[in-house]
Amino acid sequence: MSQSQYSEWWRRSTVYQVYPKSFKDTTGNGTGDIKGLIEKLDYLQKLGIDIVWLQPVYVSPQHDNGYDVADYENINPDFGTMEDFDELVQELHRREMKLMIDIVVNHTSTEHEWFKQSISSRNNPYRDYYIWKDPAPDGGLPNNWQSKFGGPAWQFDEASGQYYLTLFDKTQADLNWENEKVSRAVNDMMLFWAKKGVDGFRMDVINLISKDQRFPNDDGSVPPGDGRKFYTDGPRVHEYIKAMYEEVFGPYEMVTVGEMSSTTLEHCIRYSSPKEREFSMTFNFHHLKVDYPNGQKWELMPYDFEAMKSLFTEWQTGMQKGQGWNALFFNNHDQPRALSRFTDDKVYRVESAKLLATTLHGLQGTPYVYQGEEIGMPNPVWKSIDEFRDIESLNMYRILCEQGKSPETALSILQERSRDNSRTPMQWDDSRNAGFTTGTPWLKVDERYSDINVQKELANPDSIFHHYRKLIALRKDYGIFIEGVFKRLDDGHPEVFAYARTGDGEALVVVSNFSSKEITFRFEDSHWAELSSSGKDELLIGNTTETPALTQELQLSPYASYMWLIR
Ligand SMILES: O=P(O)(O)OC[C@H]1O[C@H](O[C@H]2O[C@H](CO)[C@@H](O)[C@H](O)[C@H]2O)[C@H](O)[C@@H](O)[C@@H]1O
């Protein structure tokens, strides 16, 4: 890739993901709001954040916490007003920060006016905005596709005698992108926000919008056999995205990230290579499915560390070769906290949080920090099903019990897998409800908030927060973070992930011990010969009190992680 292809500002940026419902409540109604986010912008600026990704704040019945949009161009009163939104844009821009908003157009809420019209009669002009099918000849479901939240992907409408498609909850009806009026309406909606000064979009499950128009049954030959192979990266998806680029993203010079569900490397290269004129970058989830036995999210197994490292290697190398760009992340609002999932959130919580950050931020791509990650928030401990709020978790708990699992077993699966793990309120200080709200929080606050909170983190120069701050600043200082060619260096070591990023006679080297053991790690001779001939090493950042030089053999304490620059 030539130098100029790396010149876009967002390649040097770090994005902070805000789950508004759990960020900061200023009204006392127990739900975070836009004014709460404005109140905390100085905090995000201190962290060094360039872009804030604000998750859906549109009018919505909130069955899926805003991913069920009922009106794309108005703000849900729980989150505030359009004036608050405009103030947010101004306040971000005043700080030279950017705003990225969530666009959810694979589906709408069934409370959206388009759907209300669509379901009203077979002849309504909006009927074709959604995917309606007759029952199968035997009177059953149109096909055997499954909803990602459990159960069949079809809902029956008695009045018209047809089914509509819902790949997520039954209140989230899939839009029919074959209808040109749908893409027209979506582009108009995106132009509305672009004209308001929004700088970018995060496009929810955007690679699911084009369905195989034959709507065939899934024969189960490719796991998980739920129909996804017929609508994931579907036949016309690139055509649809290119049209968005030409009309909206390109003219408004937006930064865009596509959330790509169950995607492939080949497609992500196409989605994010500049010459394709689609998105700036893509999220994929493969590295986070390394604890799903046979791709089954609702079964447990210890995570496969080697698989995780191989997936990072495959995507780093593949995207680099194909000129694509990765969105880098370990955490988001759909994932349990990586700290609890892949490392030790108790004895080595601080070391672990810093290790995950260093390992991720040294990779090629744009890093995303999910709220609370920068202070080392772990999964909470769940005591009862009554504490959960997430629609997927509640559906799956019911299904797991129906399948014969005991309530205790079902709860233990939710403890590891529930999306609510990452959605508990942000912990600002040690006052009541962690300073999140003066009212009753919509989801419980983790009990450890008096130890783990922003106030404490800011006061301690060695905190996780300050580690993130340094990493974010380093990315701006050294071009090697952006351009360096990825090479894995640990040769299948069972505890260590080690890699280099090389270029222009320099090397960035990251070595992380993902275990609670004190270990010795030795670079293989050929790797060491290359590294040691590259120049003099300087430790850029580490997570212990030691400041080791880079040597062929390294003693690594539990969860130790270091990043060196050689030049
Ligand atoms: O696990 P994948 O098949 O790779 O899918 C990725 C994620 O897709 C879904 O997330 C997004 O869409 C949902 C519906 O709008 C919404 O509920 C969620 O919050 C969005 O981020 C899926 O729900 C996630 O579990 C997957 O991780």
XYZ file of C-alpha atoms and ligand atoms in Angstrom:
594
model
C 0.000 0.000 0.000
C 1.362 3.414 -0.856
C 1.943 6.077 1.791
C -1.037 8.137 0.585
C -3.454 5.258 1.166
C -2.698 5.556 4.891
C -3.279 9.272 5.047
C -6.926 9.349 6.199
C -7.219 10.908 9.656
C -9.305 8.060 11.097
C -6.474 5.551 10.704
C -4.650 7.356 13.541
C -7.788 7.737 15.627
C -9.213 5.899 18.598
C -12.967 5.477 18.929
C -14.867 5.386 22.229
C -18.140 3.451 22.199
C -20.932 4.892 24.319
C -23.890 2.757 25.350
C -26.039 5.763 26.266
C -28.525 3.910 28.431
C -25.718 3.026 30.856
C -23.345 5.979 30.561
C -24.586 8.877 32.709
C -28.066 9.834 33.846
C -28.742 13.533 34.488
C -32.511 13.323 35.119
C -32.737 10.679 37.824
C -34.934 8.363 35.720
C -32.339 5.572 35.944
C -31.437 5.730 32.241
C -28.409 7.502 30.812
C -28.958 10.444 28.467
C -27.320 12.756 25.924
C -26.771 15.497 28.500
C -24.921 12.936 30.615
C -22.595 12.232 27.709
C -22.002 15.964 27.178
C -21.094 16.226 30.875
C -18.383 13.592 30.386
C -16.784 14.851 27.173
C -13.838 16.367 29.053
C -13.177 12.925 30.500
C -13.107 11.394 27.020
C -10.900 14.184 25.772
C -8.472 13.523 28.623
C -8.328 9.881 27.500
C -7.335 11.118 24.028
C -10.439 9.948 22.186
C -10.926 11.241 18.631
C -14.318 9.784 17.749
C -17.333 9.039 19.925
C -19.600 6.280 18.629
C -23.030 6.970 20.092
C -25.335 3.963 20.034
C -28.993 4.391 18.993
C -30.860 7.242 20.697
C -33.784 7.299 18.242
C -37.441 6.835 19.094
C -37.832 3.155 19.918
C -39.906 0.873 22.134
C -36.508 -0.302 23.467
C -37.202 -4.024 23.191
C -33.613 -4.326 21.930
C -32.321 -1.165 23.612
C -32.649 1.068 20.557
C -31.719 -1.443 17.839
C -35.464 -1.505 17.194
C -35.968 1.940 15.667
C -39.497 3.326 15.406
C -38.517 6.762 14.050
C -35.082 7.374 12.536
C -35.204 11.165 12.679
C -36.288 11.877 16.237
C -34.696 11.398 19.634
C -36.218 9.061 22.207
C -37.387 11.338 25.086
C -35.594 9.097 27.636
C -32.310 10.191 26.036
C -33.218 13.884 25.669
C -34.146 16.129 22.753
C -32.897 17.077 19.299
C -31.517 20.272 20.905
C -29.425 18.079 23.217
C -28.192 16.149 20.191
C -27.229 19.359 18.362
C -25.424 20.544 21.484
C -23.527 17.237 21.596
C -22.325 17.745 18.012
C -21.216 21.296 18.830
C -19.482 20.327 22.068
C -17.599 17.492 20.372
C -16.505 19.682 17.485
C -15.431 22.428 19.907
C -13.031 19.842 21.361
C -11.940 18.730 17.864
C -13.634 15.384 18.390
C -15.981 13.662 15.951
C -19.340 11.958 16.282
C -20.253 8.616 14.760
C -23.870 7.474 15.126
C -25.453 4.057 14.765
C -27.522 3.308 11.657
C -29.797 0.278 11.970
C -31.315 -0.564 8.595
C -31.390 -4.332 8.323
C -34.679 -4.023 10.193
C -36.977 -1.546 11.890
C -39.155 -1.851 14.946
C -42.625 -3.208 14.196
C -43.731 0.117 15.726
C -42.173 2.048 12.840
C -44.790 3.787 10.680
C -43.533 1.883 7.610
C -44.295 -1.429 9.300
C -47.643 -0.251 10.652
C -48.609 0.603 7.067
C -47.096 -2.583 5.717
C -49.030 -4.879 8.033
C -52.288 -2.983 7.527
C -53.135 -4.744 4.216
C -51.587 -6.698 1.357
C -52.268 -3.757 -0.990
C -50.735 -1.002 1.119
C -47.924 0.868 -0.740
C -45.565 0.034 2.168
C -46.335 -3.730 2.025
C -43.182 -4.311 -0.008
C -40.924 -2.415 2.453
C -40.665 -5.686 4.400
C -40.263 -9.362 3.507
C -43.632 -11.098 3.417
C -44.074 -14.746 2.424
C -46.944 -17.176 2.115
C -46.907 -20.242 4.357
C -45.185 -23.338 2.921
C -47.459 -25.712 0.937
C -47.959 -27.780 4.120
C -49.161 -24.636 5.880
C -45.951 -24.308 7.929
C -43.206 -21.688 8.062
C -41.851 -20.367 4.715
C -38.433 -21.934 5.502
C -36.371 -23.208 8.443
C -34.306 -20.066 9.121
C -33.785 -19.286 12.792
C -33.813 -15.930 14.542
C -30.443 -14.927 16.044
C -32.253 -14.356 19.325
C -33.764 -17.868 19.345
C -36.805 -19.471 17.666
C -37.989 -19.287 14.041
C -37.164 -16.222 11.915
C -40.794 -15.831 10.748
C -43.807 -14.264 12.436
C -47.345 -14.980 11.281
C -49.852 -12.213 10.614
C -53.319 -13.738 10.979
C -55.073 -10.864 9.198
C -53.221 -11.230 5.889
C -52.328 -14.919 6.219
C -48.622 -14.223 5.530
C -45.370 -14.379 7.495
C -42.841 -11.541 7.847
C -39.106 -12.130 8.304
C -37.417 -11.225 11.615
C -33.765 -12.275 11.885
C -33.585 -10.802 15.404
C -36.507 -10.239 17.805
C -40.077 -10.665 16.613
C -40.477 -6.895 17.030
C -37.608 -6.228 14.569
C -38.933 -6.767 11.027
C -36.358 -7.147 8.228
C -36.520 -4.493 5.529
C -36.830 -5.553 1.896
C -33.773 -4.063 0.201
C -34.930 -5.383 -3.174
C -37.448 -2.530 -3.054
C -35.683 0.603 -4.337
C -37.912 2.794 -2.193
C -36.212 1.307 0.891
C -32.705 2.315 -0.169
C -34.030 5.771 -1.200
C -35.618 6.261 2.232
C -32.487 5.047 4.055
C -30.188 7.334 2.065
C -32.489 10.303 2.749
C -32.387 9.494 6.451
C -28.579 9.289 6.422
C -28.404 12.616 4.546
C -30.574 14.143 7.280
C -27.932 13.237 9.887
C -24.974 14.104 7.652
C -26.423 17.604 7.159
C -26.703 17.950 10.925
C -22.932 17.658 11.127
C -22.540 14.013 12.133
C -19.088 12.820 11.048
C -19.622 9.110 10.657
C -21.824 6.056 10.833
C -21.556 2.638 12.444
C -23.769 0.408 10.325
C -25.522 -2.313 12.323
C -25.339 -5.881 10.848
C -25.147 -4.222 7.448
C -23.887 -7.357 5.683
C -27.277 -9.027 6.275
C -29.377 -6.650 4.155
C -29.303 -8.660 0.910
C -31.158 -11.960 1.136
C -31.025 -14.873 -1.308
C -34.341 -14.308 -3.056
C -35.024 -18.036 -3.333
C -35.317 -18.155 0.490
C -34.187 -21.799 0.570
C -34.203 -24.144 3.541
C -30.853 -24.579 5.282
C -29.770 -28.230 5.041
C -27.454 -27.763 8.043
C -24.330 -28.809 6.129
C -22.514 -25.653 7.307
C -22.789 -24.949 11.073
C -24.730 -23.445 12.712
C -27.256 -24.286 9.961
C -29.707 -21.557 10.896
C -30.075 -20.035 7.432
C -27.345 -17.415 7.790
C -25.461 -18.652 4.713
C -28.385 -17.383 2.604
C -28.338 -13.791 3.830
C -24.800 -13.135 5.163
C -22.712 -11.077 2.678
C -25.642 -11.679 0.314
C -25.803 -11.319 -3.466
C -26.397 -7.536 -3.759
C -24.815 -6.271 -0.529
C -21.793 -4.566 -2.154
C -24.031 -2.873 -4.725
C -26.199 -1.434 -1.930
C -23.209 -0.181 0.063
C -21.561 1.399 -2.971
C -24.767 3.360 -3.565
C -24.628 4.651 0.035
C -21.008 5.677 -0.493
C -21.708 7.567 -3.716
C -24.621 9.502 -2.284
C -23.732 9.980 1.385
C -20.397 8.736 2.785
C -18.216 10.058 -0.069
C -19.707 13.550 -0.501
C -19.771 14.154 3.274
C -16.281 12.629 3.800
C -17.581 10.393 6.540
C -15.804 7.797 8.622
C -17.810 4.584 8.448
C -17.596 1.181 10.057
C -19.685 -1.792 9.031
C -20.655 -4.352 11.631
C -20.205 -7.627 9.739
C -21.991 -10.562 11.266
C -20.461 -14.020 10.557
C -18.544 -12.576 7.603
C -15.427 -13.592 5.633
C -12.029 -11.982 5.138
C -12.604 -11.720 1.385
C -15.797 -9.735 1.875
C -14.257 -7.481 4.530
C -11.432 -6.605 2.156
C -14.049 -5.541 -0.371
C -16.083 -3.635 2.225
C -13.102 -1.639 3.476
C -10.567 -1.284 0.684
C -10.500 2.415 -0.383
C -10.631 1.535 -4.049
C -13.990 -0.203 -3.586
C -15.617 2.973 -2.199
C -17.723 1.269 0.456
C -16.758 1.636 4.175
C -13.680 2.939 6.009
C -13.373 -0.240 8.106
C -15.156 -3.348 9.343
C -15.891 -5.190 12.565
C -15.728 -8.956 12.424
C -16.338 -11.289 15.371
C -14.325 -14.420 14.629
C -11.656 -13.775 17.298
C -14.442 -13.553 19.891
C -16.031 -16.894 19.017
C -13.054 -18.915 20.232
C -15.041 -20.155 23.218
C -18.110 -21.277 21.191
C -18.018 -25.093 20.792
C -18.917 -25.794 17.098
C -20.027 -22.193 16.716
C -22.701 -22.588 19.409
C -22.850 -19.407 21.495
C -25.068 -20.912 24.206
C -22.706 -23.740 25.133
C -19.596 -23.251 27.232
C -15.954 -24.218 26.806
C -12.629 -22.669 27.849
C -11.382 -20.324 25.145
C -8.935 -21.551 22.536
C -5.947 -19.177 22.812
C -4.180 -20.571 19.755
C -7.340 -20.103 17.663
C -7.565 -16.483 18.819
C -3.936 -15.779 17.859
C -4.344 -17.518 14.493
C -7.460 -15.477 13.749
C -5.711 -12.210 14.599
C -2.831 -13.290 12.368
C -5.101 -14.273 9.492
C -7.055 -10.996 9.633
C -4.009 -8.776 10.186
C -2.120 -10.349 7.303
C -5.122 -10.757 5.016
C -6.527 -7.260 5.451
C -3.064 -5.769 5.048
C -2.495 -7.651 1.780
C -5.933 -6.801 0.445
C -5.705 -3.149 1.542
C -8.639 -3.487 3.917
C -8.790 -1.891 7.374
C -9.783 -3.528 10.663
C -11.812 -2.019 13.470
C -9.893 -3.406 16.487
C -11.866 -4.437 19.549
C -12.119 -6.934 22.383
C -15.272 -5.453 23.922
C -18.615 -4.100 22.900
C -22.209 -3.984 24.126
C -22.940 -7.493 22.776
C -19.938 -9.218 24.311
C -19.164 -10.223 27.878
C -16.175 -8.273 29.213
C -12.932 -9.612 27.663
C -11.222 -9.066 31.000
C -13.418 -11.730 32.620
C -13.547 -13.949 29.557
C -9.915 -14.229 28.474
C -7.861 -13.174 31.495
C -8.066 -12.918 35.289
C -10.529 -10.302 36.538
C -9.725 -10.896 40.214
C -6.090 -11.395 41.345
C -4.533 -9.870 38.190
C -7.346 -7.543 37.121
C -5.145 -4.492 36.571
C -2.352 -6.385 34.783
C -4.926 -8.221 32.660
C -6.770 -5.086 31.578
C -3.490 -3.436 30.554
C -2.317 -6.582 28.749
C -5.482 -6.741 26.655
C -5.137 -3.062 25.785
C -1.461 -3.274 24.773
C -2.020 -6.445 22.747
C -4.889 -4.902 20.805
C -3.585 -1.365 20.324
C -0.351 -2.592 18.719
C -2.270 -4.229 15.862
C -3.097 -2.606 12.545
C -6.507 -0.965 12.472
C -8.508 1.626 14.359
C -8.948 0.713 18.051
C -12.344 0.905 19.752
C -12.631 1.343 23.521
C -15.980 0.278 24.966
C -17.148 2.279 27.997
C -15.762 0.901 31.247
C -12.987 -1.049 29.515
C -10.579 1.799 30.256
C -11.160 1.391 34.004
C -11.116 -2.424 34.011
C -14.803 -3.117 34.599
C -15.337 -6.908 34.820
C -18.524 -8.945 34.276
C -20.814 -8.529 37.280
C -21.834 -11.574 39.325
C -25.457 -12.431 38.477
C -27.552 -13.957 41.214
C -30.956 -14.413 39.596
C -32.638 -14.329 36.192
C -34.685 -11.372 37.482
C -31.580 -9.196 37.293
C -31.275 -9.513 33.486
C -32.844 -7.080 31.010
C -31.423 -8.162 27.616
C -34.026 -9.626 25.272
C -31.595 -12.186 23.820
C -30.592 -13.397 27.305
C -34.204 -13.684 28.472
C -35.219 -15.567 25.286
C -32.264 -17.932 25.562
C -32.826 -18.595 29.265
C -36.366 -19.717 28.433
C -35.152 -21.851 25.504
C -32.332 -23.432 27.547
C -34.826 -24.365 30.295
C -37.257 -25.732 27.672
C -34.395 -27.859 26.343
C -34.140 -29.494 29.766
C -31.311 -27.479 31.358
C -31.817 -26.722 35.047
C -32.391 -23.048 35.948
C -28.974 -23.085 37.718
C -27.219 -24.342 34.557
C -29.076 -21.846 32.356
C -28.050 -19.054 34.747
C -24.418 -20.204 34.683
C -24.479 -19.996 30.860
C -25.916 -16.466 30.999
C -23.188 -15.548 33.499
C -20.628 -16.227 30.763
C -22.562 -15.238 27.648
C -25.180 -12.597 28.409
C -24.904 -9.240 26.678
C -25.938 -7.626 29.973
C -22.416 -8.398 31.250
C -21.132 -5.354 29.415
C -24.218 -3.189 29.834
C -24.162 -2.477 33.571
C -23.950 1.241 34.392
C -20.661 3.076 34.044
C -18.862 3.403 37.398
C -17.947 7.047 37.898
C -17.197 7.174 41.628
C -17.888 5.461 44.955
C -21.119 7.310 45.699
C -24.530 5.580 45.550
C -25.098 3.759 42.205
C -21.493 4.533 41.278
C -22.477 8.117 40.457
C -24.442 6.892 37.415
C -27.899 7.958 38.593
C -29.693 9.402 41.591
C -32.672 7.191 40.752
C -33.056 3.445 40.311
C -30.728 2.183 37.577
C -32.429 0.317 34.701
C -29.856 -2.494 35.118
C -28.005 -3.313 38.305
C -24.706 -1.612 39.106
C -21.791 -4.006 39.681
C -21.127 -4.373 43.402
C -17.392 -3.693 43.043
C -17.926 -0.046 42.086
C -16.388 1.389 45.249
C -13.047 -0.162 44.173
C -13.422 0.145 40.429
C -14.420 3.623 39.301
C -13.298 6.567 37.192
C -12.504 8.821 40.152
C -9.967 6.320 41.523
C -8.488 5.651 38.105
C -7.899 9.323 37.373
C -6.130 9.826 40.689
C -3.657 6.965 40.208
C -0.925 7.622 37.615
C -0.366 3.852 37.214
C -4.015 3.076 36.595
C -5.603 1.249 33.689
C -7.054 4.564 32.500
C -3.604 6.137 32.247
C -2.292 3.043 30.458
C -4.990 3.496 27.791
C -4.235 7.206 27.603
C -0.564 6.464 26.874
C -1.398 3.840 24.245
C -3.784 6.208 22.478
C -1.125 8.929 22.461
C 1.596 6.549 21.176
C -0.506 5.732 18.108
C -0.435 9.404 17.172
C 3.330 9.699 17.651
C 4.583 6.730 15.627
C 3.672 5.893 12.040
C 4.641 2.260 12.601
C 1.286 1.719 14.383
C -0.458 2.601 11.140
C 1.846 1.189 8.518
C 3.908 -1.606 10.094
C 3.615 -5.033 8.477
C 2.300 -7.653 10.901
C 4.351 -10.750 11.750
C 3.536 -13.265 14.463
C 6.538 -14.204 16.622
C 5.411 -16.662 19.307
C 5.439 -19.860 17.191
C 2.457 -21.423 18.925
C 3.654 -20.749 22.478
C 0.819 -21.935 24.776
C 0.832 -18.808 26.953
C 2.371 -15.991 24.925
C 1.095 -13.836 22.085
C 4.067 -12.083 20.480
C 4.142 -10.134 17.250
C 6.029 -7.434 15.408
C 4.967 -4.641 13.088
C 7.837 -3.775 10.772
C 8.626 -1.140 8.162
C 11.089 1.615 7.228
C 13.896 -0.017 9.241
C 11.789 0.032 12.424
C 9.942 -2.616 14.402
C 7.242 -2.432 17.015
C 7.341 -5.573 19.162
C 4.559 -6.700 21.505
C 4.937 -9.624 23.920
C 2.059 -10.628 26.225
C 1.834 -13.474 28.743
C -1.830 -14.521 28.774
C -1.416 -16.712 31.867
C -1.219 -16.508 35.647
C 2.158 -18.298 35.547
C 5.645 -16.855 35.721
C 7.170 -18.010 32.432
C 10.235 -17.809 30.217
C 9.683 -16.885 26.590
C 12.436 -17.256 23.983
C 12.236 -15.845 20.452
C 13.116 -18.418 17.833
C 16.633 -17.740 16.419
C 15.492 -16.555 12.984
C 13.020 -14.056 14.491
C 15.634 -12.852 16.932
C 18.230 -12.411 14.181
C 15.811 -10.130 12.339
C 14.776 -8.167 15.416
C 18.260 -7.693 16.843
C 19.599 -6.405 13.522
C 16.881 -3.737 13.325
C 18.474 -1.323 15.804
C 18.264 -0.233 19.408
C 15.186 -1.056 21.475
C 13.178 1.308 23.641
C 10.368 0.171 25.946
C 7.293 2.181 24.955
C 4.891 0.751 27.502
C 4.573 -2.136 29.958
C 2.319 -3.239 32.802
C 4.804 -4.167 35.542
C 7.200 -2.182 37.700
C 10.080 -3.568 35.568
C 11.438 -1.833 32.475
C 13.050 -4.783 30.678
C 15.214 -4.447 27.601
C 14.181 -6.590 24.650
C 16.292 -9.750 24.832
C 15.993 -13.112 23.087
C 14.886 -14.699 26.340
C 12.355 -12.882 28.497
C 11.125 -13.626 32.010
C 7.445 -12.782 32.106
C 5.464 -12.412 35.311
C 1.712 -13.313 35.298
C -0.136 -11.296 32.641
C 2.962 -9.229 31.879
C 2.810 -7.363 28.598
C 5.388 -5.088 26.935
C 5.687 -3.041 23.798
C 9.098 -2.028 22.427
C 10.144 0.117 19.503
C 13.353 -0.865 17.699
C 14.997 1.654 15.383
O -22.280 -13.100 15.997
P -22.378 -12.595 14.583
O -23.315 -13.433 13.744
O -21.020 -12.441 13.932
O -23.072 -11.149 14.629
C -22.511 -10.004 15.188
C -23.465 -9.370 16.169
O -24.702 -9.143 15.467
C -25.808 -8.699 16.248
O -25.573 -7.406 16.769
C -26.159 -6.209 16.307
O -27.496 -6.304 15.823
C -28.518 -6.585 16.782
C -29.839 -6.322 16.100
O -29.886 -4.991 15.650
C -28.408 -5.792 18.083
O -29.203 -6.399 19.067
C -26.978 -5.712 18.572
O -26.898 -4.936 19.735
C -26.135 -5.189 17.429
O -24.796 -4.937 17.792
C -26.019 -9.701 17.388
O -27.080 -9.274 18.224
C -24.779 -9.833 18.246
O -24.970 -10.773 19.293
C -23.627 -10.304 17.368
O -22.439 -10.271 18.134
